[in-house]
PDB file of C-alpha atoms in Angstrom:
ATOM      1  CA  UNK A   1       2.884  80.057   1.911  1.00 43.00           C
ATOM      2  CA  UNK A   2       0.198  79.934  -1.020  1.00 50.00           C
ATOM      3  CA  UNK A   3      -2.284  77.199  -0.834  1.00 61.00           C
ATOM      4  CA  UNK A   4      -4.575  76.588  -4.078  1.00 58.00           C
ATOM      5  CA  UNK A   5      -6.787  75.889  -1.158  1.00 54.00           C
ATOM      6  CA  UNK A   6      -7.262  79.244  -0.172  1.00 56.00           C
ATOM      7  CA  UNK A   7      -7.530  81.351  -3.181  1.00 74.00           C
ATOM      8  CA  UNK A   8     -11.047  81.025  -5.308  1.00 78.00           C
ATOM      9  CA  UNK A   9      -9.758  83.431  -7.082  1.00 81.00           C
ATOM     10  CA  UNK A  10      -7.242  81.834  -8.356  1.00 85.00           C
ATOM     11  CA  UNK A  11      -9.456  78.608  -9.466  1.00 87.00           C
ATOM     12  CA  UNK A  12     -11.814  81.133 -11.228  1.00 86.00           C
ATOM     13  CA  UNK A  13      -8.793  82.125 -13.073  1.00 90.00           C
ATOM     14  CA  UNK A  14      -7.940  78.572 -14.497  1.00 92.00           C
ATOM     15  CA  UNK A  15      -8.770  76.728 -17.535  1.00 95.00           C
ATOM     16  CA  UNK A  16     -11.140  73.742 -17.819  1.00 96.00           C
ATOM     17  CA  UNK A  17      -7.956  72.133 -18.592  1.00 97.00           C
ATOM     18  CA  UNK A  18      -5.776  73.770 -15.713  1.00 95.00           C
ATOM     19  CA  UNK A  19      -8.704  72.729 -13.599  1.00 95.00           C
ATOM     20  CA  UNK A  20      -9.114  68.983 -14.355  1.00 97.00           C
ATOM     21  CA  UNK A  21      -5.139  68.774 -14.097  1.00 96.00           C
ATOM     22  CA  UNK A  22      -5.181  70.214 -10.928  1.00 94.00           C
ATOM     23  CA  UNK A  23      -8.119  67.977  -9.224  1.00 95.00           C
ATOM     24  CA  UNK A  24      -6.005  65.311 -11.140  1.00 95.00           C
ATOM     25  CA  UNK A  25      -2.382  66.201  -9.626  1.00 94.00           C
ATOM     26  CA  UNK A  26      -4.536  67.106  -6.106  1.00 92.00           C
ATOM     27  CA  UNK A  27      -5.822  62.990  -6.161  1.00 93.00           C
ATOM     28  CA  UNK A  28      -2.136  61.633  -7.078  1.00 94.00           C
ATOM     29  CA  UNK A  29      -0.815  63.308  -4.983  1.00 93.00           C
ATOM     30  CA  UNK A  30      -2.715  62.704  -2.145  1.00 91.00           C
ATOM     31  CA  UNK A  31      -1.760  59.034  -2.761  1.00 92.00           C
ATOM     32  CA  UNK A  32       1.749  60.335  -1.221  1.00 93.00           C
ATOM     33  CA  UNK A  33       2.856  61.468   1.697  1.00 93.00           C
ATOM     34  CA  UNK A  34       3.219  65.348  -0.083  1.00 91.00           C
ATOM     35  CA  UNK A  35      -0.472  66.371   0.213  1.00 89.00           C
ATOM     36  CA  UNK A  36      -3.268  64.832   2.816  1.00 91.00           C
ATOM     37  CA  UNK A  37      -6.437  63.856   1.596  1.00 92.00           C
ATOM     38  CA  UNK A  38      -8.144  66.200   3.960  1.00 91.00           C
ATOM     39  CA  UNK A  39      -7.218  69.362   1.793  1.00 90.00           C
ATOM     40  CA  UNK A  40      -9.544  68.091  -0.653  1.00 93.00           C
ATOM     41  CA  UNK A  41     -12.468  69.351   1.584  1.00 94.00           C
ATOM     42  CA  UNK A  42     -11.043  73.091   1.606  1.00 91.00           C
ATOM     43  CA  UNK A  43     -10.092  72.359  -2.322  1.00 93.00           C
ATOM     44  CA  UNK A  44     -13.649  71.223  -3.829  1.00 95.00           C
ATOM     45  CA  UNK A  45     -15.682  74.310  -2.627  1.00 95.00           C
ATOM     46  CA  UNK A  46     -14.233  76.119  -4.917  1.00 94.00           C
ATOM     47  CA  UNK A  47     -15.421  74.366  -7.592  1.00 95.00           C
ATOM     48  CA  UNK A  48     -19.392  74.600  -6.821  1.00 93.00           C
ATOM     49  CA  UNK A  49     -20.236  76.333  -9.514  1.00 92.00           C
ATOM     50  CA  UNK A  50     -18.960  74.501 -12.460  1.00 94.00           C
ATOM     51  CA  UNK A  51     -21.119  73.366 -14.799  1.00 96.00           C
ATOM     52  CA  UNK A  52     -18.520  71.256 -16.902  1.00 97.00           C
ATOM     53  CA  UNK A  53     -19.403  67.311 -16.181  1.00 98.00           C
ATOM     54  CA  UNK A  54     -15.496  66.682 -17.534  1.00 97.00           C
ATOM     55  CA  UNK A  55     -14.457  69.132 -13.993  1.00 97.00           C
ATOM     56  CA  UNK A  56     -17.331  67.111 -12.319  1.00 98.00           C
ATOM     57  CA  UNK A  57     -15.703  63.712 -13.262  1.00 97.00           C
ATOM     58  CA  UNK A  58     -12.344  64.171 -11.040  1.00 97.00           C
ATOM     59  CA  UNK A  59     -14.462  66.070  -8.372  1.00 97.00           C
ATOM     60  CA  UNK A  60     -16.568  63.248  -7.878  1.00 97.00           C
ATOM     61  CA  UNK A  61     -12.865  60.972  -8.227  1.00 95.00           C
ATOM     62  CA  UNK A  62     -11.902  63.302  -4.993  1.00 96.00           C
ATOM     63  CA  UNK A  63     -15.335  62.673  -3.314  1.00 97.00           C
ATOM     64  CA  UNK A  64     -14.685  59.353  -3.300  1.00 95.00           C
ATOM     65  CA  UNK A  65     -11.348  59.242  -2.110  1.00 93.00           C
ATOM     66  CA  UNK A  66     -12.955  61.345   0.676  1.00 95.00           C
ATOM     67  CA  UNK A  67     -15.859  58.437   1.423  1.00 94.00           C
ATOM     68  CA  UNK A  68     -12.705  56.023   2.727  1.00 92.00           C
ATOM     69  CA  UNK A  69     -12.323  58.143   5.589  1.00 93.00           C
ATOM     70  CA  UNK A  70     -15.942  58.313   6.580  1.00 93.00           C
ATOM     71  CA  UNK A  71     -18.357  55.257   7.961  1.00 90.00           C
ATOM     72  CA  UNK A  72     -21.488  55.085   8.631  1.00 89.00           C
ATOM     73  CA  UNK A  73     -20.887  54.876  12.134  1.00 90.00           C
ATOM     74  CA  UNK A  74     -18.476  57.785  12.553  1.00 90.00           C
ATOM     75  CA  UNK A  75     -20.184  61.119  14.267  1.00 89.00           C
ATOM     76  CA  UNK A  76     -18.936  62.981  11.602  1.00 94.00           C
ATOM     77  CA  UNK A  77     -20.660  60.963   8.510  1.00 95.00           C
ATOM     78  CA  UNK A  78     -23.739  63.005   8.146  1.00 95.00           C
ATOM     79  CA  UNK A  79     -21.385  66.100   8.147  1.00 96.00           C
ATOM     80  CA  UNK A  80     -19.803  64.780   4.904  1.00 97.00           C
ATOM     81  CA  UNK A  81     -22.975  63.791   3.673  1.00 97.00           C
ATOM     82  CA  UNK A  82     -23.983  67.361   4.405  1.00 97.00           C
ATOM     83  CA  UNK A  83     -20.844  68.638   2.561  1.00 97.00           C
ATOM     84  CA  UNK A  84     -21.457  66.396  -0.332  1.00 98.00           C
ATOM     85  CA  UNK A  85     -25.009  67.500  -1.017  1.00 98.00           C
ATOM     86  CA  UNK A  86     -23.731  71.425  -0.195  1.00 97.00           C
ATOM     87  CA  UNK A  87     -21.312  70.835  -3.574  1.00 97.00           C
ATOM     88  CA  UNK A  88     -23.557  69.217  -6.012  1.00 97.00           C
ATOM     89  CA  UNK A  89     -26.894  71.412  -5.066  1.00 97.00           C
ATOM     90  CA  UNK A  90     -25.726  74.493  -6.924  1.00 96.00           C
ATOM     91  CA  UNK A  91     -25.669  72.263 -10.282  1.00 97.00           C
ATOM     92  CA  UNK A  92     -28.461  69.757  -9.100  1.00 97.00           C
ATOM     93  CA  UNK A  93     -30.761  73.335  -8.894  1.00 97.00           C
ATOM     94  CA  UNK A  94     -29.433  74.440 -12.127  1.00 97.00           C
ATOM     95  CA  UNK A  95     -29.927  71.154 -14.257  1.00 97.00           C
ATOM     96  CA  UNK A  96     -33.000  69.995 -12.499  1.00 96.00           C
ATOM     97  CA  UNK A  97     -34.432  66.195 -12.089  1.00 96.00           C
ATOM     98  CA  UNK A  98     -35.430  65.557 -15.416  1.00 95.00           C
ATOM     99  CA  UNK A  99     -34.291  66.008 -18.501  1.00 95.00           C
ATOM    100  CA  UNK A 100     -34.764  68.294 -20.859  1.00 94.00           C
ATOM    101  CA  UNK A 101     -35.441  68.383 -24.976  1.00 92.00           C
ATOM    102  CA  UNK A 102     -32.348  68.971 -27.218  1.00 93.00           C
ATOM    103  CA  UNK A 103     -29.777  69.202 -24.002  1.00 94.00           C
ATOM    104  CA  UNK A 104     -26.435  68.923 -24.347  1.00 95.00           C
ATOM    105  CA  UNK A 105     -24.255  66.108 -23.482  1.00 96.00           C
ATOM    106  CA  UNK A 106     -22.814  67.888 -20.621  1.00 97.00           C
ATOM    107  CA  UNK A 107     -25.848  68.620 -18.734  1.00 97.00           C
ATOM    108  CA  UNK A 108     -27.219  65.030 -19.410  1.00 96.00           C
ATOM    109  CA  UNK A 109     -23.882  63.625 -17.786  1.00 97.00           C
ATOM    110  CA  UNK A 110     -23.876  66.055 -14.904  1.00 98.00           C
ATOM    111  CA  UNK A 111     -27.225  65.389 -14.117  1.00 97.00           C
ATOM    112  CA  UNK A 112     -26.745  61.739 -13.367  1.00 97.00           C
ATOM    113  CA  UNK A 113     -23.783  62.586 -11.815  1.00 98.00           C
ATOM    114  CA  UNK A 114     -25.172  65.084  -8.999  1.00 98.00           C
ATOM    115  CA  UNK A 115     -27.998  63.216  -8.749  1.00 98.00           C
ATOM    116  CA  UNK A 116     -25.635  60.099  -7.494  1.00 97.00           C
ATOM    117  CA  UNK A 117     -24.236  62.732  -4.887  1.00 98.00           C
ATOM    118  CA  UNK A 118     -27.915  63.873  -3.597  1.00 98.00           C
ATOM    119  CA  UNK A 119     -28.522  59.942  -3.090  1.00 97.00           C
ATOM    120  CA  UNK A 120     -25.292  59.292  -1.489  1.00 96.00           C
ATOM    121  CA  UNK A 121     -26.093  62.371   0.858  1.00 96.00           C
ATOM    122  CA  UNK A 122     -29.473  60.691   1.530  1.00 95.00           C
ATOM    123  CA  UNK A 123     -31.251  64.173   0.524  1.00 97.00           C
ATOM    124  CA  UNK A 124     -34.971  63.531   1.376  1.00 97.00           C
ATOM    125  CA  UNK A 125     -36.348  66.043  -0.757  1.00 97.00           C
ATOM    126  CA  UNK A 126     -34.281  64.852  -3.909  1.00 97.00           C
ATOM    127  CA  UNK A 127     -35.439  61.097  -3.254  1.00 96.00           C
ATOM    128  CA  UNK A 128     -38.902  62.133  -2.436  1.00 96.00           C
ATOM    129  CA  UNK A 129     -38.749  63.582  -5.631  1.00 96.00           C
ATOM    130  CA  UNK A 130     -37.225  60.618  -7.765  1.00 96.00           C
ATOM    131  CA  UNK A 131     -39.322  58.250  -6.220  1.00 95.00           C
ATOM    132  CA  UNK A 132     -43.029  59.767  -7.032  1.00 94.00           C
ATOM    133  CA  UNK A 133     -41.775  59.768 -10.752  1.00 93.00           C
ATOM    134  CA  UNK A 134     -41.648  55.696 -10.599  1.00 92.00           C
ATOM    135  CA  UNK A 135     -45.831  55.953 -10.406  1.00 82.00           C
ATOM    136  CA  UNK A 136     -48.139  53.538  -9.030  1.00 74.00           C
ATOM    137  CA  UNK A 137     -48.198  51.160 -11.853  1.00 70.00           C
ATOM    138  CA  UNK A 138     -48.338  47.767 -11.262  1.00 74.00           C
ATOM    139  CA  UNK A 139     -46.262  45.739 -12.778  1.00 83.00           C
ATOM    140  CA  UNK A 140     -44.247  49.117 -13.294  1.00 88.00           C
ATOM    141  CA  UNK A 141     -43.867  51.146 -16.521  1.00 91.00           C
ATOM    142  CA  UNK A 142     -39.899  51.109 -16.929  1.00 93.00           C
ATOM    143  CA  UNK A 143     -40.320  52.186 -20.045  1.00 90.00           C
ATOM    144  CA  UNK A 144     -42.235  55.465 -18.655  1.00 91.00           C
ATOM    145  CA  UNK A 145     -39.074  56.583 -16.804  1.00 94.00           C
ATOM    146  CA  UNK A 146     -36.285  58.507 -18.641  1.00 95.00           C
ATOM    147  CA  UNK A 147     -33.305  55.843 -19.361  1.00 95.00           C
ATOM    148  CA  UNK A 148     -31.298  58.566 -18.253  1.00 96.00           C
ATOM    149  CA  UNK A 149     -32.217  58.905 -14.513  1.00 97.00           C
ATOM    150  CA  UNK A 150     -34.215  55.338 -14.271  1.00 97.00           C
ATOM    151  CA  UNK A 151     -31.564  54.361 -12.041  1.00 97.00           C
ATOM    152  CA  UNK A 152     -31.998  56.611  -9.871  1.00 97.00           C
ATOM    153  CA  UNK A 153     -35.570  56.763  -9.645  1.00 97.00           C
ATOM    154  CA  UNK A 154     -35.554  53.157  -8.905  1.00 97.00           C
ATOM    155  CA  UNK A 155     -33.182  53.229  -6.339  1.00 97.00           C
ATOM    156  CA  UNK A 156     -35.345  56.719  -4.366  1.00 97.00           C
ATOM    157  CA  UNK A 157     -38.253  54.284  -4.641  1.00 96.00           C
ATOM    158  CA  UNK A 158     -36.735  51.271  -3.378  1.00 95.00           C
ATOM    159  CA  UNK A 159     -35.544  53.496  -0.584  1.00 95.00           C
ATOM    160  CA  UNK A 160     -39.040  54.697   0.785  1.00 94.00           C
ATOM    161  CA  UNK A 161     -41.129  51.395  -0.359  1.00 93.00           C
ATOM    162  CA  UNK A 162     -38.360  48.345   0.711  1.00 93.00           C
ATOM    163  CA  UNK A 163     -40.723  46.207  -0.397  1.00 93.00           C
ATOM    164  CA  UNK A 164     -40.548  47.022  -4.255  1.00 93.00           C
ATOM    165  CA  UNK A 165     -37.039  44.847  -3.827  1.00 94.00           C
ATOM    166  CA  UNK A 166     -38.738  41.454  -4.437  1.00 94.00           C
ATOM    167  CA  UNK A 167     -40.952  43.346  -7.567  1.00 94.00           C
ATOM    168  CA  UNK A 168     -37.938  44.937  -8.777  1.00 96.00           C
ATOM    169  CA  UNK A 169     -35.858  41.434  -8.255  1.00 96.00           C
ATOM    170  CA  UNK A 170     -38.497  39.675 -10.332  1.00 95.00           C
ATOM    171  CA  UNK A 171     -38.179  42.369 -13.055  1.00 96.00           C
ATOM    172  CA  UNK A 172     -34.602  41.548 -13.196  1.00 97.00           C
ATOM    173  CA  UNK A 173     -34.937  37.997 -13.863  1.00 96.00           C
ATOM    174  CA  UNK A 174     -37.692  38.189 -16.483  1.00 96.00           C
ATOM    175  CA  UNK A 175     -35.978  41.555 -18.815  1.00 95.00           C
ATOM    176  CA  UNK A 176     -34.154  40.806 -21.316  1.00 96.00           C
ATOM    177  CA  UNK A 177     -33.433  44.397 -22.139  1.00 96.00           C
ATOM    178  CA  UNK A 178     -29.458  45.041 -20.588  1.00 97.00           C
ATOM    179  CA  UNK A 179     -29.646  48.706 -20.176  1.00 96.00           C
ATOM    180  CA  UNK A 180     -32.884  48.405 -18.029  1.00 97.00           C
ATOM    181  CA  UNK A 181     -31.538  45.380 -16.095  1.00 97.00           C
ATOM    182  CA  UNK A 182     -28.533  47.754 -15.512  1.00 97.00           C
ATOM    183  CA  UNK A 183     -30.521  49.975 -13.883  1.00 97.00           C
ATOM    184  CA  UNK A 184     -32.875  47.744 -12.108  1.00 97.00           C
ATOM    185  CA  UNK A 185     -29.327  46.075 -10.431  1.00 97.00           C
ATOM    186  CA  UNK A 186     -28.502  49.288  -8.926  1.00 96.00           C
ATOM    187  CA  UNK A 187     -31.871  49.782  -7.307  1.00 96.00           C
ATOM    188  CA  UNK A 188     -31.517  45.699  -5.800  1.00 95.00           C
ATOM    189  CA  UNK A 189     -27.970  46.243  -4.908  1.00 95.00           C
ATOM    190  CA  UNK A 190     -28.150  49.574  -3.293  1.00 93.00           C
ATOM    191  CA  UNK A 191     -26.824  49.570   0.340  1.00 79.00           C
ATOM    192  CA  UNK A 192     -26.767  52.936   1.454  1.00 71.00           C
ATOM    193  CA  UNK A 193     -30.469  53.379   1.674  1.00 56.00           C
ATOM    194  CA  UNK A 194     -30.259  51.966   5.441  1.00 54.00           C
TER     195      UNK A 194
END
């Protein structure tokens, strides 16, 4: 039988729209017992090179339905970290780290969002990267960081220098600003840095 799975080809062939209903239909119906969840892995491959964040949004849906199955203590986690870096490194190469004057929407948006997956895959050479852009300020220039990626820079840093928590918990308390506090929670609350 044909399996959507199976044929790139096929995907290539599809509309944007076509394509978000289908990652759509493929998490619904993995809710039931019609489709596992573990087709998603030969599914998402297919989609590597897309550079539309509104495909990119019910990827990363499918991702996370994916990160149920896996713990940090299973053998098989760093292979779906591995995985998870493998999809979004295609478009994490293409839009870069920072970004860039008079860029669209989309690219902003996918940015942030493959730059969540390259954290969540714990890629070294991606956080190594984020976390030289936070500088050696101190107190720390926030305001020297692109809004756009400032979470993530804070939360590379916090994962090579631990102790920038109690600086960045202090920072917290004292800004007033909502967008930077925002960001600054997600460095203090991050977990998966261990």
């Amino acid at each position: 039988p044909f399996s959507i799975a199976q044929s790139e080809e096929f995907v290539n062939k599809l509309s944007k729209e076509q394509k978000i209903r289908l990652l759509l239909d493929r998490s619904l119906l993995a809710k039931t017992p019609l489709v596992s969840s573990a087709t998603h892995l030969d599914l998402l491959p297919k989609f590597k090179s897309e550079k539309n964040y509104a495909i990119w949004s019910p990827i990363l849906s499918l991702i996370n339905d994916l990160k149920l199955f896996f713990s940090p203590k299973d053998a098989d986690y760093q292979n779906f970290q591995e995985y998870v870096l493998d999809l979004a490194s295609t478009q994490l190469e293409r839009v870069g780290l920072d970004p860039k004057d008079r860029e669209d929407d989309n690219d902003s948006k996918l940015r942030q969002l493959v730059l969540g997956l390259a954290l969540y895959a714990k890629d070294e050479k991606t956080t190594s990267a984020l976390a030289k852009k936070l500088g050696k300020t101190n107190p720390v220039d926030y305001t020297a960081i692109h809004p756009d990626i400032r979470a993530h820079v804070l939360i590379a840093a916090q994962r090579q220098k631990p102790e920038l928590f109690n600086q960045f918990l202090e920072d917290y308390q004292k800004t007033a600003d909502p967008n930077l506090k925002d960001d600054i929670l997600s460095a203090i609350t991050d977990i998966s840095g261990d």
